[in-house]
Amino acid sequence: MKPNSNYLISPEFTKLHKFSPKLKVGILASGDGSNFLNLINLANNFELDIDIKILISNNSNAGCIKKAIDNNIPFSIISDKEFKNRDLFEQEIISKLNNNEIELVVLAGWMKIISGGFVKSFKNRIINIHPSVLPSFKGKNAIKDSLKEGVHLTGCSVHFVETEVDSGKLIIQAVLPIMANDNEDSLIKKIHLLEHKILPYGISEAGYLIRNETKDKNQKNLSPHS
Ligand code: GRF
């Protein structure tokens, strides 16, 4: 199924950045993991220079886990239910990410709200994919809410994660029309296809910024005048 020939993606990045060594990515997902699988395929086809070091899921029944197993991606199931509080739950996730020397954390259908402490631990190094044209329709029911509201355009956004839910600097967005015969299912399908197009660019742009920042820091540390 085509998303719709009338979609628009902005900015129109022309190429994915090259990373050598490959960008070390950690994926957090709670659901089916179609975005995760798309990233696995792009990495396997050498189209996106990422090394998916780990998948973390809070849901042992999630489809993303089967995709990790099928594709030999290391995974960890970390359920919030097993921890006394959110801090301890997140500490476990953070230490898994740090143990894997993750440079960029990608929330690809992660259904847990991330605390300020978590955001700080990975400052400017967490991105999220959301099924709406932000800042419209934040939250868990973005597609349902946009249908209820009767808007004529929908889409998806990749953004850096800040403490406030579905906020933070936007990296790339896609927009498509809602047709008279669309419903929640048809829009989920169309939006997913667009997510698969834009998330790789979101990762590539975020990775580029992260690598440059690291390079600047290293250069400053080497400079005798700094
Ligand atoms: C996507 O629609 C994403 O925007 C939202 O969760 C969904 C995840 O889909 N945050 P999938 O698990 O990658 O198929």
PDB file of C-alpha atoms and ligand atoms in Angstrom:
ATOM      1  CA  MET A   1       0.000   0.000   0.000  1.00  0.00           C
ATOM      2  CA  LYS A   2       1.382   3.407  -0.948  1.00  0.00           C
ATOM      3  CA  PRO A   3       1.133   6.081   1.767  1.00  0.00           C
ATOM      4  CA  ASN A   4      -0.501   8.303  -0.844  1.00  0.00           C
ATOM      5  CA  SER A   5       1.180  10.003  -3.736  1.00  0.00           C
ATOM      6  CA  ASN A   6       0.213  13.339  -2.176  1.00  0.00           C
ATOM      7  CA  TYR A   7       2.505  13.300   0.772  1.00  0.00           C
ATOM      8  CA  LEU A   8       5.087  15.885   1.631  1.00  0.00           C
ATOM      9  CA  ILE A   9       8.270  15.452   3.627  1.00  0.00           C
ATOM     10  CA  SER A  10      10.194  18.363   5.051  1.00  0.00           C
ATOM     11  CA  PRO A  11      13.059  19.103   5.263  1.00  0.00           C
ATOM     12  CA  GLU A  12      13.863  17.235   2.084  1.00  0.00           C
ATOM     13  CA  PHE A  13      17.158  15.667   3.129  1.00  0.00           C
ATOM     14  CA  THR A  14      18.875  14.353   0.041  1.00  0.00           C
ATOM     15  CA  LYS A  15      21.134  11.750   1.599  1.00  0.00           C
ATOM     16  CA  LEU A  16      21.759   9.793   4.756  1.00  0.00           C
ATOM     17  CA  HIS A  17      24.989  10.677   6.551  1.00  0.00           C
ATOM     18  CA  LYS A  18      27.825   8.179   6.596  1.00  0.00           C
ATOM     19  CA  PHE A  19      29.128   7.071   9.987  1.00  0.00           C
ATOM     20  CA  SER A  20      32.445   5.391  10.421  1.00  0.00           C
ATOM     21  CA  PRO A  21      32.520   3.704  12.835  1.00  0.00           C
ATOM     22  CA  LYS A  22      28.821   3.028  12.634  1.00  0.00           C
ATOM     23  CA  LEU A  23      26.529   4.970  14.953  1.00  0.00           C
ATOM     24  CA  LYS A  24      25.739   2.916  18.046  1.00  0.00           C
ATOM     25  CA  VAL A  25      21.981   2.941  18.457  1.00  0.00           C
ATOM     26  CA  GLY A  26      19.694   1.624  21.195  1.00  0.00           C
ATOM     27  CA  ILE A  27      16.022   1.120  20.336  1.00  0.00           C
ATOM     28  CA  LEU A  28      13.248   1.345  22.920  1.00  0.00           C
ATOM     29  CA  ALA A  29       9.969  -0.160  21.730  1.00  0.00           C
ATOM     30  CA  SER A  30       6.775  -1.463  23.312  1.00  0.00           C
ATOM     31  CA  GLY A  31       4.856  -2.677  20.284  1.00  0.00           C
ATOM     32  CA  ASP A  32       5.007  -4.422  16.975  1.00  0.00           C
ATOM     33  CA  GLY A  33       8.324  -2.905  15.931  1.00  0.00           C
ATOM     34  CA  SER A  34       7.732  -2.188  12.250  1.00  0.00           C
ATOM     35  CA  ASN A  35       9.998   0.868  12.541  1.00  0.00           C
ATOM     36  CA  PHE A  36      12.586  -1.276  14.311  1.00  0.00           C
ATOM     37  CA  LEU A  37      12.457  -3.867  11.517  1.00  0.00           C
ATOM     38  CA  ASN A  38      12.785  -1.185   8.877  1.00  0.00           C
ATOM     39  CA  LEU A  39      15.951   0.079  10.602  1.00  0.00           C
ATOM     40  CA  ILE A  40      17.345  -3.460  10.821  1.00  0.00           C
ATOM     41  CA  ASN A  41      16.789  -3.889   7.075  1.00  0.00           C
ATOM     42  CA  LEU A  42      18.393  -0.558   6.194  1.00  0.00           C
ATOM     43  CA  ALA A  43      21.393  -1.366   8.378  1.00  0.00           C
ATOM     44  CA  ASN A  44      21.722  -4.858   6.874  1.00  0.00           C
ATOM     45  CA  ASN A  45      21.570  -3.395   3.364  1.00  0.00           C
ATOM     46  CA  PHE A  46      24.295  -0.862   4.256  1.00  0.00           C
ATOM     47  CA  GLU A  47      21.907   1.987   3.537  1.00  0.00           C
ATOM     48  CA  LEU A  48      22.060   3.406   7.062  1.00  0.00           C
ATOM     49  CA  ASP A  49      25.360   3.292   8.967  1.00  0.00           C
ATOM     50  CA  ILE A  50      23.978   2.234  12.317  1.00  0.00           C
ATOM     51  CA  ASP A  51      24.831  -0.593  14.618  1.00  0.00           C
ATOM     52  CA  ILE A  52      21.698  -1.557  16.540  1.00  0.00           C
ATOM     53  CA  LYS A  53      23.383  -2.650  19.745  1.00  0.00           C
ATOM     54  CA  ILE A  54      20.243  -3.408  21.721  1.00  0.00           C
ATOM     55  CA  LEU A  55      16.457  -3.432  21.690  1.00  0.00           C
ATOM     56  CA  ILE A  56      14.857  -2.712  25.036  1.00  0.00           C
ATOM     57  CA  SER A  57      11.178  -3.475  25.487  1.00  0.00           C
ATOM     58  CA  ASN A  58       8.974  -3.149  28.536  1.00  0.00           C
ATOM     59  CA  ASN A  59       6.538  -5.665  27.087  1.00  0.00           C
ATOM     60  CA  SER A  60       7.486  -9.325  26.901  1.00  0.00           C
ATOM     61  CA  ASN A  61       4.708 -10.042  24.372  1.00  0.00           C
ATOM     62  CA  ALA A  62       5.647  -7.278  21.970  1.00  0.00           C
ATOM     63  CA  GLY A  63       6.221  -8.108  18.310  1.00  0.00           C
ATOM     64  CA  CYS A  64       9.497  -6.177  18.362  1.00  0.00           C
ATOM     65  CA  ILE A  65      11.057  -8.945  20.500  1.00  0.00           C
ATOM     66  CA  LYS A  66      10.378 -11.593  17.889  1.00  0.00           C
ATOM     67  CA  LYS A  67      11.913  -9.286  15.288  1.00  0.00           C
ATOM     68  CA  ALA A  68      15.020  -8.909  17.463  1.00  0.00           C
ATOM     69  CA  ILE A  69      15.298 -12.696  17.841  1.00  0.00           C
ATOM     70  CA  ASP A  70      14.756 -13.326  14.108  1.00  0.00           C
ATOM     71  CA  ASN A  71      17.438 -10.793  13.242  1.00  0.00           C
ATOM     72  CA  ASN A  72      19.987 -11.607  15.930  1.00  0.00           C
ATOM     73  CA  ILE A  73      19.710  -8.259  17.658  1.00  0.00           C
ATOM     74  CA  PRO A  74      20.478  -8.402  21.394  1.00  0.00           C
ATOM     75  CA  PHE A  75      17.414  -7.509  23.428  1.00  0.00           C
ATOM     76  CA  SER A  76      16.391  -6.904  26.987  1.00  0.00           C
ATOM     77  CA  ILE A  77      12.932  -7.043  28.472  1.00  0.00           C
ATOM     78  CA  ILE A  78      12.729  -4.526  31.284  1.00  0.00           C
ATOM     79  CA  SER A  79       9.255  -4.272  32.721  1.00  0.00           C
ATOM     80  CA  ASP A  80       8.342  -1.359  34.963  1.00  0.00           C
ATOM     81  CA  LYS A  81       6.172  -3.776  36.930  1.00  0.00           C
ATOM     82  CA  GLU A  82       9.287  -5.396  38.343  1.00  0.00           C
ATOM     83  CA  PHE A  83      10.561  -2.176  39.902  1.00  0.00           C
ATOM     84  CA  LYS A  84       9.457  -0.273  42.988  1.00  0.00           C
ATOM     85  CA  ASN A  85       9.415   3.039  41.179  1.00  0.00           C
ATOM     86  CA  ARG A  86      10.103   4.700  37.851  1.00  0.00           C
ATOM     87  CA  ASP A  87      13.590   5.814  38.906  1.00  0.00           C
ATOM     88  CA  LEU A  88      14.750   2.249  39.468  1.00  0.00           C
ATOM     89  CA  PHE A  89      13.105   1.102  36.235  1.00  0.00           C
ATOM     90  CA  GLU A  90      14.829   3.841  34.270  1.00  0.00           C
ATOM     91  CA  GLN A  91      18.165   3.271  36.047  1.00  0.00           C
ATOM     92  CA  GLU A  92      18.114  -0.273  34.717  1.00  0.00           C
ATOM     93  CA  ILE A  93      17.433   0.956  31.187  1.00  0.00           C
ATOM     94  CA  ILE A  94      20.111   3.660  31.411  1.00  0.00           C
ATOM     95  CA  SER A  95      22.735   1.219  32.620  1.00  0.00           C
ATOM     96  CA  LYS A  96      21.874  -1.205  29.774  1.00  0.00           C
ATOM     97  CA  LEU A  97      22.264   1.654  27.291  1.00  0.00           C
ATOM     98  CA  ASN A  98      25.538   2.790  28.866  1.00  0.00           C
ATOM     99  CA  ASN A  99      26.928  -0.736  28.978  1.00  0.00           C
ATOM    100  CA  ASN A 100      26.364  -0.858  25.229  1.00  0.00           C
ATOM    101  CA  GLU A 101      28.016   2.558  24.719  1.00  0.00           C
ATOM    102  CA  ILE A 102      24.893   3.823  23.002  1.00  0.00           C
ATOM    103  CA  GLU A 103      25.328   7.145  21.210  1.00  0.00           C
ATOM    104  CA  LEU A 104      21.700   7.634  20.167  1.00  0.00           C
ATOM    105  CA  VAL A 105      18.525   6.329  21.800  1.00  0.00           C
ATOM    106  CA  VAL A 106      15.575   5.886  19.434  1.00  0.00           C
ATOM    107  CA  LEU A 107      12.072   5.674  20.863  1.00  0.00           C
ATOM    108  CA  ALA A 108      10.247   3.672  18.210  1.00  0.00           C
ATOM    109  CA  GLY A 109       6.821   3.121  19.718  1.00  0.00           C
ATOM    110  CA  TRP A 110       7.968   3.353  23.344  1.00  0.00           C
ATOM    111  CA  MET A 111       4.793   3.692  25.370  1.00  0.00           C
ATOM    112  CA  LYS A 112       6.339   4.866  28.653  1.00  0.00           C
ATOM    113  CA  ILE A 113       6.832   8.492  29.609  1.00  0.00           C
ATOM    114  CA  ILE A 114      10.484   9.313  30.096  1.00  0.00           C
ATOM    115  CA  SER A 115      11.531  11.292  33.179  1.00  0.00           C
ATOM    116  CA  GLY A 116      13.641  14.443  33.256  1.00  0.00           C
ATOM    117  CA  GLY A 117      16.468  12.419  34.787  1.00  0.00           C
ATOM    118  CA  PHE A 118      16.502  10.018  31.848  1.00  0.00           C
ATOM    119  CA  VAL A 119      16.440  12.900  29.367  1.00  0.00           C
ATOM    120  CA  LYS A 120      19.375  14.510  31.196  1.00  0.00           C
ATOM    121  CA  SER A 121      21.397  11.300  31.140  1.00  0.00           C
ATOM    122  CA  PHE A 122      21.175  11.312  27.342  1.00  0.00           C
ATOM    123  CA  LYS A 123      20.950  15.034  26.703  1.00  0.00           C
ATOM    124  CA  ASN A 124      20.165  15.699  23.021  1.00  0.00           C
ATOM    125  CA  ARG A 125      20.716  12.022  22.336  1.00  0.00           C
ATOM    126  CA  ILE A 126      17.142  10.686  22.445  1.00  0.00           C
ATOM    127  CA  ILE A 127      14.763  10.959  19.500  1.00  0.00           C
ATOM    128  CA  ASN A 128      11.139   9.882  19.128  1.00  0.00           C
ATOM    129  CA  ILE A 129       8.802   9.118  16.240  1.00  0.00           C
ATOM    130  CA  HIS A 130       5.230  10.309  16.729  1.00  0.00           C
ATOM    131  CA  PRO A 131       2.191   9.735  14.472  1.00  0.00           C
ATOM    132  CA  SER A 132       1.057  13.334  14.055  1.00  0.00           C
ATOM    133  CA  VAL A 133       2.268  16.617  12.669  1.00  0.00           C
ATOM    134  CA  LEU A 134       3.517  18.018  15.949  1.00  0.00           C
ATOM    135  CA  PRO A 135       2.789  20.167  17.868  1.00  0.00           C
ATOM    136  CA  SER A 136      -0.748  19.031  16.986  1.00  0.00           C
ATOM    137  CA  PHE A 137      -2.084  15.849  18.570  1.00  0.00           C
ATOM    138  CA  LYS A 138       0.446  14.948  21.208  1.00  0.00           C
ATOM    139  CA  GLY A 139      -0.122  11.860  23.322  1.00  0.00           C
ATOM    140  CA  LYS A 140      -1.045   8.231  22.961  1.00  0.00           C
ATOM    141  CA  ASN A 141      -4.102   8.586  20.685  1.00  0.00           C
ATOM    142  CA  ALA A 142      -2.775  10.945  18.063  1.00  0.00           C
ATOM    143  CA  ILE A 143      -4.427   9.290  15.057  1.00  0.00           C
ATOM    144  CA  LYS A 144      -7.780   8.765  16.766  1.00  0.00           C
ATOM    145  CA  ASP A 145      -7.733  12.343  18.046  1.00  0.00           C
ATOM    146  CA  SER A 146      -6.990  13.798  14.632  1.00  0.00           C
ATOM    147  CA  LEU A 147      -9.908  11.871  13.103  1.00  0.00           C
ATOM    148  CA  LYS A 148     -12.191  13.042  15.913  1.00  0.00           C
ATOM    149  CA  GLU A 149     -11.116  16.618  15.351  1.00  0.00           C
ATOM    150  CA  GLY A 150     -11.940  16.353  11.632  1.00  0.00           C
ATOM    151  CA  VAL A 151      -8.614  17.722  10.418  1.00  0.00           C
ATOM    152  CA  HIS A 152      -7.785  17.189   6.749  1.00  0.00           C
ATOM    153  CA  LEU A 153      -4.081  16.592   7.101  1.00  0.00           C
ATOM    154  CA  THR A 154      -2.141  14.136   9.194  1.00  0.00           C
ATOM    155  CA  GLY A 155       1.377  12.712   9.226  1.00  0.00           C
ATOM    156  CA  CYS A 156       4.296  12.006  11.504  1.00  0.00           C
ATOM    157  CA  SER A 157       7.233  13.726  13.163  1.00  0.00           C
ATOM    158  CA  VAL A 158      10.698  12.834  14.401  1.00  0.00           C
ATOM    159  CA  HIS A 159      11.934  15.040  17.220  1.00  0.00           C
ATOM    160  CA  PHE A 160      14.472  15.235  19.995  1.00  0.00           C
ATOM    161  CA  VAL A 161      13.003  14.193  23.323  1.00  0.00           C
ATOM    162  CA  GLU A 162      12.529  16.728  26.086  1.00  0.00           C
ATOM    163  CA  THR A 163      10.913  16.214  29.464  1.00  0.00           C
ATOM    164  CA  GLU A 164       7.529  17.420  28.228  1.00  0.00           C
ATOM    165  CA  VAL A 165       5.787  14.658  26.238  1.00  0.00           C
ATOM    166  CA  ASP A 166       6.049  14.850  22.415  1.00  0.00           C
ATOM    167  CA  SER A 167       7.948  18.117  22.577  1.00  0.00           C
ATOM    168  CA  GLY A 168      11.513  18.991  21.714  1.00  0.00           C
ATOM    169  CA  LYS A 169      13.181  20.216  18.573  1.00  0.00           C
ATOM    170  CA  LEU A 170      11.656  18.803  15.398  1.00  0.00           C
ATOM    171  CA  ILE A 171      14.023  17.088  12.981  1.00  0.00           C
ATOM    172  CA  ILE A 172      11.776  15.980  10.120  1.00  0.00           C
ATOM    173  CA  GLN A 173       8.041  15.738   9.433  1.00  0.00           C
ATOM    174  CA  ALA A 174       5.750  14.170   6.853  1.00  0.00           C
ATOM    175  CA  VAL A 175       2.232  15.284   5.983  1.00  0.00           C
ATOM    176  CA  LEU A 176      -0.526  13.554   4.034  1.00  0.00           C
ATOM    177  CA  PRO A 177      -4.194  14.233   3.372  1.00  0.00           C
ATOM    178  CA  ILE A 178      -6.954  12.427   5.213  1.00  0.00           C
ATOM    179  CA  MET A 179      -9.345  11.156   2.556  1.00  0.00           C
ATOM    180  CA  ALA A 180     -13.111  10.799   2.996  1.00  0.00           C
ATOM    181  CA  ASN A 181     -12.825   7.002   3.128  1.00  0.00           C
ATOM    182  CA  ASP A 182      -9.951   6.921   5.614  1.00  0.00           C
ATOM    183  CA  ASN A 183     -10.406   5.415   9.045  1.00  0.00           C
ATOM    184  CA  GLU A 184      -8.063   4.724  11.934  1.00  0.00           C
ATOM    185  CA  ASP A 185      -6.720   1.500  10.384  1.00  0.00           C
ATOM    186  CA  SER A 186      -6.053   2.974   6.968  1.00  0.00           C
ATOM    187  CA  LEU A 187      -4.322   5.982   8.506  1.00  0.00           C
ATOM    188  CA  ILE A 188      -2.175   3.817  10.789  1.00  0.00           C
ATOM    189  CA  LYS A 189      -0.983   1.946   7.683  1.00  0.00           C
ATOM    190  CA  LYS A 190      -0.303   5.075   5.644  1.00  0.00           C
ATOM    191  CA  ILE A 191       1.442   6.829   8.518  1.00  0.00           C
ATOM    192  CA  HIS A 192       3.608   3.806   9.232  1.00  0.00           C
ATOM    193  CA  LEU A 193       4.878   3.845   5.663  1.00  0.00           C
ATOM    194  CA  LEU A 194       5.790   7.491   6.041  1.00  0.00           C
ATOM    195  CA  GLU A 195       7.421   6.820   9.411  1.00  0.00           C
ATOM    196  CA  HIS A 196       9.613   4.261   7.710  1.00  0.00           C
ATOM    197  CA  LYS A 197      10.676   6.945   5.253  1.00  0.00           C
ATOM    198  CA  ILE A 198      11.478   9.702   7.759  1.00  0.00           C
ATOM    199  CA  LEU A 199      12.856   7.936  10.853  1.00  0.00           C
ATOM    200  CA  PRO A 200      16.104   6.916   9.080  1.00  0.00           C
ATOM    201  CA  TYR A 201      16.675  10.589   8.200  1.00  0.00           C
ATOM    202  CA  GLY A 202      15.880  11.598  11.775  1.00  0.00           C
ATOM    203  CA  ILE A 203      18.512   9.144  12.995  1.00  0.00           C
ATOM    204  CA  SER A 204      21.011  10.256  10.405  1.00  0.00           C
ATOM    205  CA  GLU A 205      20.601  13.949  11.267  1.00  0.00           C
ATOM    206  CA  ALA A 206      20.674  13.377  15.029  1.00  0.00           C
ATOM    207  CA  GLY A 207      23.726  11.128  14.646  1.00  0.00           C
ATOM    208  CA  TYR A 208      25.477  13.774  12.595  1.00  0.00           C
ATOM    209  CA  LEU A 209      24.903  16.388  15.309  1.00  0.00           C
ATOM    210  CA  ILE A 210      26.017  14.008  18.059  1.00  0.00           C
ATOM    211  CA  ARG A 211      29.202  13.020  16.246  1.00  0.00           C
ATOM    212  CA  ASN A 212      30.074  16.672  15.521  1.00  0.00           C
ATOM    213  CA  GLU A 213      29.489  17.652  19.118  1.00  0.00           C
ATOM    214  CA  THR A 214      31.749  14.823  20.273  1.00  0.00           C
ATOM    215  CA  LYS A 215      34.405  15.887  17.764  1.00  0.00           C
ATOM    216  CA  ASP A 216      34.220  19.520  19.026  1.00  0.00           C
ATOM    217  CA  LYS A 217      34.540  18.357  22.633  1.00  0.00           C
ATOM    218  CA  ASN A 218      37.552  16.186  21.839  1.00  0.00           C
ATOM    219  CA  GLN A 219      39.198  19.019  19.941  1.00  0.00           C
ATOM    220  CA  LYS A 220      38.636  21.422  22.853  1.00  0.00           C
ATOM    221  CA  ASN A 221      40.188  18.903  25.235  1.00  0.00           C
ATOM    222  CA  LEU A 222      43.245  18.636  22.996  1.00  0.00           C
ATOM    223  CA  SER A 223      43.676  22.382  22.531  1.00  0.00           C
ATOM    224  CA  PRO A 224      46.393  23.825  24.845  1.00  0.00           C
ATOM    225  CA  HIS A 225      44.511  27.166  24.895  1.00  0.00           C
ATOM    226  CA  SER A 226      41.160  25.914  26.025  1.00  0.00           C
TER     227      SER A 226
HETATM  228  C1  GRF B   1       4.330   4.413  15.521  1.00  0.00           C
HETATM  229  O1  GRF B   1       3.142   4.842  14.937  1.00  0.00           O
HETATM  230  C2  GRF B   1       5.014   5.535  16.242  1.00  0.00           C
HETATM  231  O2  GRF B   1       4.781   6.777  15.673  1.00  0.00           O
HETATM  232  C3  GRF B   1       4.382   5.481  17.609  1.00  0.00           C
HETATM  233  O3  GRF B   1       4.245   4.101  17.849  1.00  0.00           O
HETATM  234  C4  GRF B   1       4.096   3.411  16.622  1.00  0.00           C
HETATM  235  C5  GRF B   1       5.100   2.297  16.596  1.00  0.00           C
HETATM  236  O4  GRF B   1       4.898   1.436  15.529  1.00  0.00           O
HETATM  237  N1  GRF B   1       5.175   6.193  18.567  1.00  0.00           N
HETATM  238  P1  GRF B   1       5.835   0.181  15.305  1.00  0.00           P
HETATM  239  O5  GRF B   1       5.873  -0.600  16.603  1.00  0.00           O
HETATM  240  O6  GRF B   1       7.192   0.679  14.925  1.00  0.00           O
HETATM  241  O7  GRF B   1       5.191  -0.602  14.212  1.00  0.00           O
END
